[in-house]
Amino acid sequence: MKVVAIINHKGGVGKTTLTANLGAGFAARGQKVLVIDLDAQASLTISFFTQSEWTADLLPSRTIKHWFDGIGTDDAMVSPAELVSSPPRVQDKLSRGTGRLDLIAAHRDLTDVETALAAELISDPHQFAALHGRLREALSHKDFAEYDTVLIDCAPNFGLIAKNAVAASDLLLIPTKPDYLSTNGIDSLGLKIRSFVEEYNEHSAVPVERPAAAVVFTMVQNQNGVPIEAQRSVISRIEAREVPTFATTIRDSKSVYGPAPEHGVPVILGGTGRAQTRELRDMVSELSGRLEGIAA
């Protein structure tokens, strides 16, 4: 099983759209995929389930919050697999193949969970590794062994829950819009990740490797099949700094991506945009190749 966190502490760069389509794309290729929504806004969750389905069926007992709440209590013995839900409209699209896409939903109170975990850390700093390794522990559970790929959609911050995703991951995917403001934070995010991994390993008896990281340019404006000149210039500057990047770029297309969450089916499975679907499939192929290059 390979774990990928889709992370950027800047919002509005297409993290959730990319996560949903990558998950569906891997599942369409026959993989068993788990996607995890760590953002209290729950955009990934309601990309697969309606608002009423999330409220009635998932919020009461099947969200990632219930895993964090259960640690250290009798509920910790309950399998985290009981928190998993299968989006029905995606499963219908995948029914002819062997792949599957499952979800652990977000909860609107995840910010309160983060505050509580931070308070717990302040009161007992020796709990650093345990608190930051909770998601890593969950994914090592035997009931998750069947999954080929796990994709984690992080909130646009670098708080304690996002750090849980980093500690659990083999690869960090950093969606970035090719403009000055969006790319300006890449270096600072990299420094924060390195500092966190070093601190985690100082406190943990089982150290983790710093996950590989790479930028994927999203919300790209194309002209004649290539990014517009201003964005090409930004992409070239990032590549010149030898920042790992994906060759595939994801174009900006609100008319194609915008309606998809309402239908509960990502563009890669049921969209109308051929160019967008082709890009997404190329991205799945490129990401798959990178994951194959990461040692088990």
mmCIF file of N, CA and C in Angstrom, residues 17-119:
data_model
loop_
_atom_site.group_PDB
_atom_site.id
_atom_site.type_symbol
_atom_site.label_atom_id
_atom_site.label_comp_id
_atom_site.label_asym_id
_atom_site.label_seq_id
_atom_site.Cartn_x
_atom_site.Cartn_y
_atom_site.Cartn_z
ATOM 1 N N THR A 17 -10.291 18.583 -6.075
ATOM 2 C CA THR A 17 -10.610 18.092 -7.415
ATOM 3 C C THR A 17 -9.577 17.077 -7.867
ATOM 4 N N LEU A 18 -8.306 17.371 -7.616
ATOM 5 C CA LEU A 18 -7.241 16.451 -8.011
ATOM 6 C C LEU A 18 -7.337 15.147 -7.235
ATOM 7 N N THR A 19 -7.582 15.226 -5.929
ATOM 8 C CA THR A 19 -7.682 14.018 -5.106
ATOM 9 C C THR A 19 -8.807 13.113 -5.594
ATOM 10 N N ALA A 20 -9.970 13.697 -5.829
ATOM 11 C CA ALA A 20 -11.130 12.913 -6.267
ATOM 12 C C ALA A 20 -10.857 12.217 -7.588
ATOM 13 N N ASN A 21 -10.256 12.919 -8.523
ATOM 14 C CA ASN A 21 -10.017 12.342 -9.845
ATOM 15 C C ASN A 21 -8.888 11.322 -9.839
ATOM 16 N N LEU A 22 -7.865 11.555 -9.052
ATOM 17 C CA LEU A 22 -6.800 10.552 -8.949
ATOM 18 C C LEU A 22 -7.333 9.268 -8.327
ATOM 19 N N GLY A 23 -8.119 9.412 -7.261
ATOM 20 C CA GLY A 23 -8.685 8.230 -6.625
ATOM 21 C C GLY A 23 -9.545 7.433 -7.580
ATOM 22 N N ALA A 24 -10.427 8.123 -8.309
ATOM 23 C CA ALA A 24 -11.291 7.445 -9.266
ATOM 24 C C ALA A 24 -10.484 6.859 -10.418
ATOM 25 N N GLY A 25 -9.436 7.560 -10.817
ATOM 26 C CA GLY A 25 -8.596 7.071 -11.913
ATOM 27 C C GLY A 25 -7.858 5.793 -11.550
ATOM 28 N N PHE A 26 -7.304 5.739 -10.354
ATOM 29 C CA PHE A 26 -6.641 4.514 -9.901
ATOM 30 C C PHE A 26 -7.639 3.362 -9.792
ATOM 31 N N ALA A 27 -8.825 3.658 -9.270
ATOM 32 C CA ALA A 27 -9.854 2.620 -9.133
ATOM 33 C C ALA A 27 -10.282 2.104 -10.503
ATOM 34 N N ALA A 28 -10.373 2.988 -11.485
ATOM 35 C CA ALA A 28 -10.756 2.574 -12.836
ATOM 36 C C ALA A 28 -9.720 1.640 -13.448
ATOM 37 N N ARG A 29 -8.502 1.676 -12.942
ATOM 38 C CA ARG A 29 -7.442 0.787 -13.424
ATOM 39 C C ARG A 29 -7.359 -0.509 -12.611
ATOM 40 N N GLY A 30 -8.369 -0.731 -11.785
ATOM 41 C CA GLY A 30 -8.442 -1.992 -11.065
ATOM 42 C C GLY A 30 -7.892 -1.969 -9.665
ATOM 43 N N GLN A 31 -7.456 -0.815 -9.190
ATOM 44 C CA GLN A 31 -6.910 -0.741 -7.834
ATOM 45 C C GLN A 31 -8.021 -0.591 -6.801
ATOM 46 N N LYS A 32 -7.693 -0.991 -5.582
ATOM 47 C CA LYS A 32 -8.549 -0.715 -4.428
ATOM 48 C C LYS A 32 -7.988 0.531 -3.755
ATOM 49 N N VAL A 33 -8.790 1.581 -3.741
ATOM 50 C CA VAL A 33 -8.328 2.908 -3.351
ATOM 51 C C VAL A 33 -9.128 3.405 -2.154
ATOM 52 N N LEU A 34 -8.413 3.996 -1.201
ATOM 53 C CA LEU A 34 -9.047 4.651 -0.064
ATOM 54 C C LEU A 34 -8.704 6.128 -0.119
ATOM 55 N N VAL A 35 -9.714 6.997 -0.084
ATOM 56 C CA VAL A 35 -9.471 8.431 0.006
ATOM 57 C C VAL A 35 -9.945 8.910 1.374
ATOM 58 N N ILE A 36 -9.171 9.811 1.965
ATOM 59 C CA ILE A 36 -9.451 10.296 3.314
ATOM 60 C C ILE A 36 -9.560 11.815 3.267
ATOM 61 N N ASP A 37 -10.632 12.339 3.821
ATOM 62 C CA ASP A 37 -10.888 13.780 3.824
ATOM 63 C C ASP A 37 -10.515 14.354 5.188
ATOM 64 N N LEU A 38 -9.438 15.132 5.240
ATOM 65 C CA LEU A 38 -8.976 15.733 6.491
ATOM 66 C C LEU A 38 -9.320 17.213 6.603
ATOM 67 N N ASP A 39 -10.206 17.683 5.743
ATOM 68 C CA ASP A 39 -10.566 19.109 5.734
ATOM 69 C C ASP A 39 -11.975 19.278 6.298
ATOM 70 N N ALA A 40 -12.116 20.095 7.317
ATOM 71 C CA ALA A 40 -13.426 20.306 7.942
ATOM 72 C C ALA A 40 -14.464 20.856 6.961
ATOM 73 N N GLN A 41 -14.035 21.477 5.881
ATOM 74 C CA GLN A 41 -14.985 21.952 4.875
ATOM 75 C C GLN A 41 -15.626 20.797 4.117
ATOM 76 N N ALA A 42 -15.011 19.611 4.171
ATOM 77 C CA ALA A 42 -15.577 18.364 3.627
ATOM 78 C C ALA A 42 -15.859 18.429 2.132
ATOM 79 N N SER A 43 -15.092 19.191 1.393
ATOM 80 C CA SER A 43 -15.340 19.292 -0.050
ATOM 81 C C SER A 43 -15.151 17.955 -0.751
ATOM 82 N N LEU A 44 -14.157 17.173 -0.328
ATOM 83 C CA LEU A 44 -13.950 15.865 -0.943
ATOM 84 C C LEU A 44 -15.123 14.948 -0.633
ATOM 85 N N THR A 45 -15.581 14.965 0.611
ATOM 86 C CA THR A 45 -16.697 14.111 1.014
ATOM 87 C C THR A 45 -17.939 14.404 0.191
ATOM 88 N N ILE A 46 -18.265 15.680 0.035
ATOM 89 C CA ILE A 46 -19.493 16.018 -0.705
ATOM 90 C C ILE A 46 -19.256 16.056 -2.212
ATOM 91 N N SER A 47 -18.047 15.680 -2.646
ATOM 92 C CA SER A 47 -17.836 15.401 -4.064
ATOM 93 C C SER A 47 -18.339 14.006 -4.413
ATOM 94 N N PHE A 48 -18.490 13.159 -3.388
ATOM 95 C CA PHE A 48 -18.928 11.780 -3.597
ATOM 96 C C PHE A 48 -20.310 11.497 -3.006
ATOM 97 N N PHE A 49 -20.635 12.192 -1.941
ATOM 98 C CA PHE A 49 -21.933 12.024 -1.272
ATOM 99 C C PHE A 49 -22.667 13.353 -1.283
ATOM 100 N N THR A 50 -23.996 13.297 -1.316
ATOM 101 C CA THR A 50 -24.758 14.536 -1.211
ATOM 102 C C THR A 50 -24.641 15.081 0.213
ATOM 103 N N GLN A 51 -24.971 16.344 0.367
ATOM 104 C CA GLN A 51 -24.940 16.963 1.689
ATOM 105 C C GLN A 51 -25.834 16.205 2.667
ATOM 106 N N SER A 52 -27.010 15.787 2.214
ATOM 107 C CA SER A 52 -27.936 15.070 3.095
ATOM 108 C C SER A 52 -27.411 13.684 3.440
ATOM 109 N N GLU A 53 -26.748 12.999 2.494
ATOM 110 C CA GLU A 53 -26.150 11.689 2.783
ATOM 111 C C GLU A 53 -25.039 11.829 3.815
ATOM 112 N N TRP A 54 -24.222 12.871 3.664
ATOM 113 C CA TRP A 54 -23.135 13.102 4.617
ATOM 114 C C TRP A 54 -23.706 13.352 6.010
ATOM 115 N N THR A 55 -24.717 14.212 6.073
ATOM 116 C CA THR A 55 -25.287 14.579 7.363
ATOM 117 C C THR A 55 -25.985 13.398 8.042
ATOM 118 N N ALA A 56 -26.778 12.667 7.283
ATOM 119 C CA ALA A 56 -27.591 11.603 7.872
ATOM 120 C C ALA A 56 -26.824 10.295 8.072
ATOM 121 N N ASP A 57 -25.979 9.939 7.119
ATOM 122 C CA ASP A 57 -25.372 8.609 7.127
ATOM 123 C C ASP A 57 -23.943 8.567 7.657
ATOM 124 N N LEU A 58 -23.180 9.647 7.490
ATOM 125 C CA LEU A 58 -21.762 9.605 7.817
ATOM 126 C C LEU A 58 -21.402 10.366 9.094
ATOM 127 N N LEU A 59 -21.932 11.566 9.253
ATOM 128 C CA LEU A 59 -21.556 12.383 10.406
ATOM 129 C C LEU A 59 -21.783 11.702 11.759
ATOM 130 N N PRO A 60 -22.868 10.926 11.947
ATOM 131 C CA PRO A 60 -23.098 10.353 13.279
ATOM 132 C C PRO A 60 -22.007 9.404 13.760
ATOM 133 N N SER A 61 -21.397 8.625 12.869
ATOM 134 C CA SER A 61 -20.456 7.605 13.369
ATOM 135 C C SER A 61 -19.363 7.202 12.397
ATOM 136 N N ARG A 62 -19.343 7.739 11.165
ATOM 137 C CA ARG A 62 -18.373 7.272 10.183
ATOM 138 C C ARG A 62 -17.615 8.439 9.555
ATOM 139 N N THR A 63 -16.719 9.024 10.337
ATOM 140 C CA THR A 63 -15.835 10.080 9.833
ATOM 141 C C THR A 63 -14.458 9.887 10.437
ATOM 142 N N ILE A 64 -13.484 10.608 9.903
ATOM 143 C CA ILE A 64 -12.117 10.518 10.425
ATOM 144 C C ILE A 64 -12.055 11.050 11.857
ATOM 145 N N LYS A 65 -12.971 11.931 12.222
ATOM 146 C CA LYS A 65 -13.013 12.449 13.592
ATOM 147 C C LYS A 65 -13.208 11.305 14.586
ATOM 148 N N HIS A 66 -14.010 10.315 14.224
ATOM 149 C CA HIS A 66 -14.284 9.217 15.149
ATOM 150 C C HIS A 66 -13.045 8.357 15.386
ATOM 151 N N TRP A 67 -12.143 8.330 14.420
ATOM 152 C CA TRP A 67 -10.873 7.628 14.661
ATOM 153 C C TRP A 67 -10.034 8.400 15.678
ATOM 154 N N PHE A 68 -9.884 9.700 15.471
ATOM 155 C CA PHE A 68 -9.097 10.503 16.415
ATOM 156 C C PHE A 68 -9.727 10.479 17.801
ATOM 157 N N ASP A 69 -11.047 10.551 17.884
ATOM 158 C CA ASP A 69 -11.731 10.530 19.176
ATOM 159 C C ASP A 69 -11.539 9.201 19.902
ATOM 160 N N GLY A 70 -11.424 8.119 19.143
ATOM 161 C CA GLY A 70 -11.395 6.792 19.754
ATOM 162 C C GLY A 70 -10.073 6.392 20.356
ATOM 163 N N ILE A 71 -8.990 7.067 19.979
ATOM 164 C CA ILE A 71 -7.676 6.686 20.492
ATOM 165 C C ILE A 71 -7.631 6.847 22.009
ATOM 166 N N GLY A 72 -7.149 5.824 22.667
ATOM 167 C CA GLY A 72 -7.017 5.869 24.115
ATOM 168 C C GLY A 72 -8.280 5.528 24.866
ATOM 169 N N THR A 73 -9.336 5.151 24.163
ATOM 170 C CA THR A 73 -10.588 4.763 24.804
ATOM 171 C C THR A 73 -10.922 3.327 24.412
ATOM 172 N N ASP A 74 -12.006 2.814 24.953
ATOM 173 C CA ASP A 74 -12.441 1.466 24.578
ATOM 174 C C ASP A 74 -12.770 1.375 23.091
ATOM 175 N N ASP A 75 -13.162 2.510 22.505
ATOM 176 C CA ASP A 75 -13.498 2.517 21.081
ATOM 177 C C ASP A 75 -12.279 2.305 20.197
ATOM 178 N N ALA A 76 -11.084 2.439 20.775
ATOM 179 C CA ALA A 76 -9.876 2.255 19.990
ATOM 180 C C ALA A 76 -9.746 0.828 19.488
ATOM 181 N N MET A 77 -10.452 -0.108 20.123
ATOM 182 C CA MET A 77 -10.384 -1.500 19.701
ATOM 183 C C MET A 77 -11.276 -1.770 18.493
ATOM 184 N N VAL A 78 -12.158 -0.833 18.160
ATOM 185 C CA VAL A 78 -13.021 -0.986 16.999
ATOM 186 C C VAL A 78 -12.184 -0.794 15.738
ATOM 187 N N SER A 79 -12.409 -1.619 14.748
ATOM 188 C CA SER A 79 -11.646 -1.503 13.512
ATOM 189 C C SER A 79 -11.891 -0.163 12.842
ATOM 190 N N PRO A 80 -10.823 0.533 12.440
ATOM 191 C CA PRO A 80 -11.035 1.788 11.707
ATOM 192 C C PRO A 80 -11.731 1.550 10.375
ATOM 193 N N ALA A 81 -11.732 0.300 9.888
ATOM 194 C CA ALA A 81 -12.434 -0.005 8.644
ATOM 195 C C ALA A 81 -13.934 0.235 8.769
ATOM 196 N N GLU A 82 -14.448 0.262 9.997
ATOM 197 C CA GLU A 82 -15.870 0.533 10.190
ATOM 198 C C GLU A 82 -16.234 1.981 9.870
ATOM 199 N N LEU A 83 -15.228 2.810 9.699
ATOM 200 C CA LEU A 83 -15.464 4.211 9.350
ATOM 201 C C LEU A 83 -15.546 4.415 7.846
ATOM 202 N N VAL A 84 -15.259 3.379 7.073
ATOM 203 C CA VAL A 84 -15.189 3.482 5.618
ATOM 204 C C VAL A 84 -16.578 3.446 4.987
ATOM 205 N N SER A 85 -16.780 4.292 3.980
ATOM 206 C CA SER A 85 -18.020 4.320 3.204
ATOM 207 C C SER A 85 -17.686 4.155 1.721
ATOM 208 N N SER A 86 -18.618 3.618 0.955
ATOM 209 C CA SER A 86 -18.429 3.426 -0.484
ATOM 210 C C SER A 86 -19.383 4.339 -1.248
ATOM 211 N N PRO A 87 -18.865 5.335 -1.949
ATOM 212 C CA PRO A 87 -19.736 6.256 -2.698
ATOM 213 C C PRO A 87 -20.527 5.504 -3.778
ATOM 214 N N PRO A 88 -21.846 5.496 -3.706
ATOM 215 C CA PRO A 88 -22.643 4.645 -4.597
ATOM 216 C C PRO A 88 -22.549 5.005 -6.071
ATOM 217 N N ARG A 89 -22.503 6.289 -6.399
ATOM 218 C CA ARG A 89 -22.494 6.672 -7.809
ATOM 219 C C ARG A 89 -21.158 6.353 -8.475
ATOM 220 N N VAL A 90 -20.075 6.447 -7.697
ATOM 221 C CA VAL A 90 -18.770 6.046 -8.236
ATOM 222 C C VAL A 90 -18.711 4.534 -8.389
ATOM 223 N N GLN A 91 -19.209 3.817 -7.392
ATOM 224 C CA GLN A 91 -19.180 2.350 -7.474
ATOM 225 C C GLN A 91 -19.965 1.860 -8.689
ATOM 226 N N ASP A 92 -21.052 2.547 -9.027
ATOM 227 C CA ASP A 92 -21.819 2.165 -10.201
ATOM 228 C C ASP A 92 -20.982 2.315 -11.471
ATOM 229 N N LYS A 93 -20.196 3.391 -11.541
ATOM 230 C CA LYS A 93 -19.328 3.601 -12.701
ATOM 231 C C LYS A 93 -18.210 2.551 -12.774
ATOM 232 N N LEU A 94 -17.807 2.036 -11.614
ATOM 233 C CA LEU A 94 -16.696 1.081 -11.558
ATOM 234 C C LEU A 94 -17.166 -0.367 -11.578
ATOM 235 N N SER A 95 -18.461 -0.591 -11.663
ATOM 236 C CA SER A 95 -19.027 -1.922 -11.432
ATOM 237 C C SER A 95 -18.551 -2.973 -12.427
ATOM 238 N N ARG A 96 -18.153 -2.570 -13.615
ATOM 239 C CA ARG A 96 -17.711 -3.540 -14.617
ATOM 240 C C ARG A 96 -16.259 -3.963 -14.436
ATOM 241 N N GLY A 97 -15.536 -3.273 -13.592
ATOM 242 C CA GLY A 97 -14.137 -3.609 -13.375
ATOM 243 C C GLY A 97 -13.915 -4.218 -12.006
ATOM 244 N N THR A 98 -12.641 -4.376 -11.649
ATOM 245 C CA THR A 98 -12.280 -4.975 -10.361
ATOM 246 C C THR A 98 -11.881 -3.927 -9.328
ATOM 247 N N GLY A 99 -11.800 -2.669 -9.744
ATOM 248 C CA GLY A 99 -11.386 -1.617 -8.824
ATOM 249 C C GLY A 99 -12.499 -1.169 -7.900
ATOM 250 N N ARG A 100 -12.086 -0.477 -6.839
ATOM 251 C CA ARG A 100 -13.048 0.046 -5.877
ATOM 252 C C ARG A 100 -12.500 1.335 -5.271
ATOM 253 N N LEU A 101 -13.389 2.257 -4.992
ATOM 254 C CA LEU A 101 -13.000 3.488 -4.301
ATOM 255 C C LEU A 101 -13.824 3.616 -3.037
ATOM 256 N N ASP A 102 -13.137 3.754 -1.913
ATOM 257 C CA ASP A 102 -13.785 3.945 -0.615
ATOM 258 C C ASP A 102 -13.341 5.284 -0.029
ATOM 259 N N LEU A 103 -14.118 5.757 0.926
ATOM 260 C CA LEU A 103 -13.875 7.071 1.531
ATOM 261 C C LEU A 103 -14.009 7.007 3.038
ATOM 262 N N ILE A 104 -13.112 7.711 3.734
ATOM 263 C CA ILE A 104 -13.353 8.063 5.137
ATOM 264 C C ILE A 104 -13.658 9.554 5.146
ATOM 265 N N ALA A 105 -14.872 9.874 5.543
ATOM 266 C CA ALA A 105 -15.393 11.230 5.407
ATOM 267 C C ALA A 105 -14.800 12.197 6.424
ATOM 268 N N ALA A 106 -14.903 13.469 6.079
ATOM 269 C CA ALA A 106 -14.540 14.537 7.008
ATOM 270 C C ALA A 106 -15.678 14.787 7.982
ATOM 271 N N HIS A 107 -15.368 15.548 9.012
ATOM 272 C CA HIS A 107 -16.369 15.996 9.982
ATOM 273 C C HIS A 107 -16.213 17.504 10.139
ATOM 274 N N ARG A 108 -17.309 18.200 10.280
ATOM 275 C CA ARG A 108 -17.242 19.665 10.369
ATOM 276 C C ARG A 108 -16.538 20.131 11.645
ATOM 277 N N ASP A 109 -16.366 19.232 12.631
ATOM 278 C CA ASP A 109 -15.707 19.618 13.881
ATOM 279 C C ASP A 109 -14.230 19.229 13.911
ATOM 280 N N LEU A 110 -13.625 18.974 12.757
ATOM 281 C CA LEU A 110 -12.211 18.603 12.740
ATOM 282 C C LEU A 110 -11.312 19.706 13.308
ATOM 283 N N THR A 111 -11.742 20.961 13.169
ATOM 284 C CA THR A 111 -10.937 22.042 13.754
ATOM 285 C C THR A 111 -10.930 21.939 15.274
ATOM 286 N N ASP A 112 -12.040 21.501 15.868
ATOM 287 C CA ASP A 112 -12.081 21.301 17.320
ATOM 288 C C ASP A 112 -11.179 20.141 17.722
ATOM 289 N N VAL A 113 -11.132 19.094 16.883
ATOM 290 C CA VAL A 113 -10.236 17.965 17.144
ATOM 291 C C VAL A 113 -8.798 18.455 17.163
ATOM 292 N N GLU A 114 -8.461 19.293 16.193
ATOM 293 C CA GLU A 114 -7.091 19.816 16.118
ATOM 294 C C GLU A 114 -6.752 20.620 17.373
ATOM 295 N N THR A 115 -7.696 21.439 17.819
ATOM 296 C CA THR A 115 -7.472 22.236 19.023
ATOM 297 C C THR A 115 -7.276 21.340 20.241
ATOM 298 N N ALA A 116 -8.087 20.295 20.351
ATOM 299 C CA ALA A 116 -7.979 19.381 21.486
ATOM 300 C C ALA A 116 -6.655 18.628 21.466
ATOM 301 N N LEU A 117 -6.219 18.193 20.286
ATOM 302 C CA LEU A 117 -4.942 17.482 20.176
ATOM 303 C C LEU A 117 -3.778 18.408 20.522
ATOM 304 N N ALA A 118 -3.859 19.657 20.070
ATOM 305 C CA ALA A 118 -2.802 20.617 20.376
ATOM 306 C C ALA A 118 -2.731 20.884 21.877
ATOM 307 N N ALA A 119 -3.887 20.972 22.529
ATOM 308 C CA ALA A 119 -3.912 21.181 23.978
ATOM 309 C C ALA A 119 -3.313 19.970 24.699
#
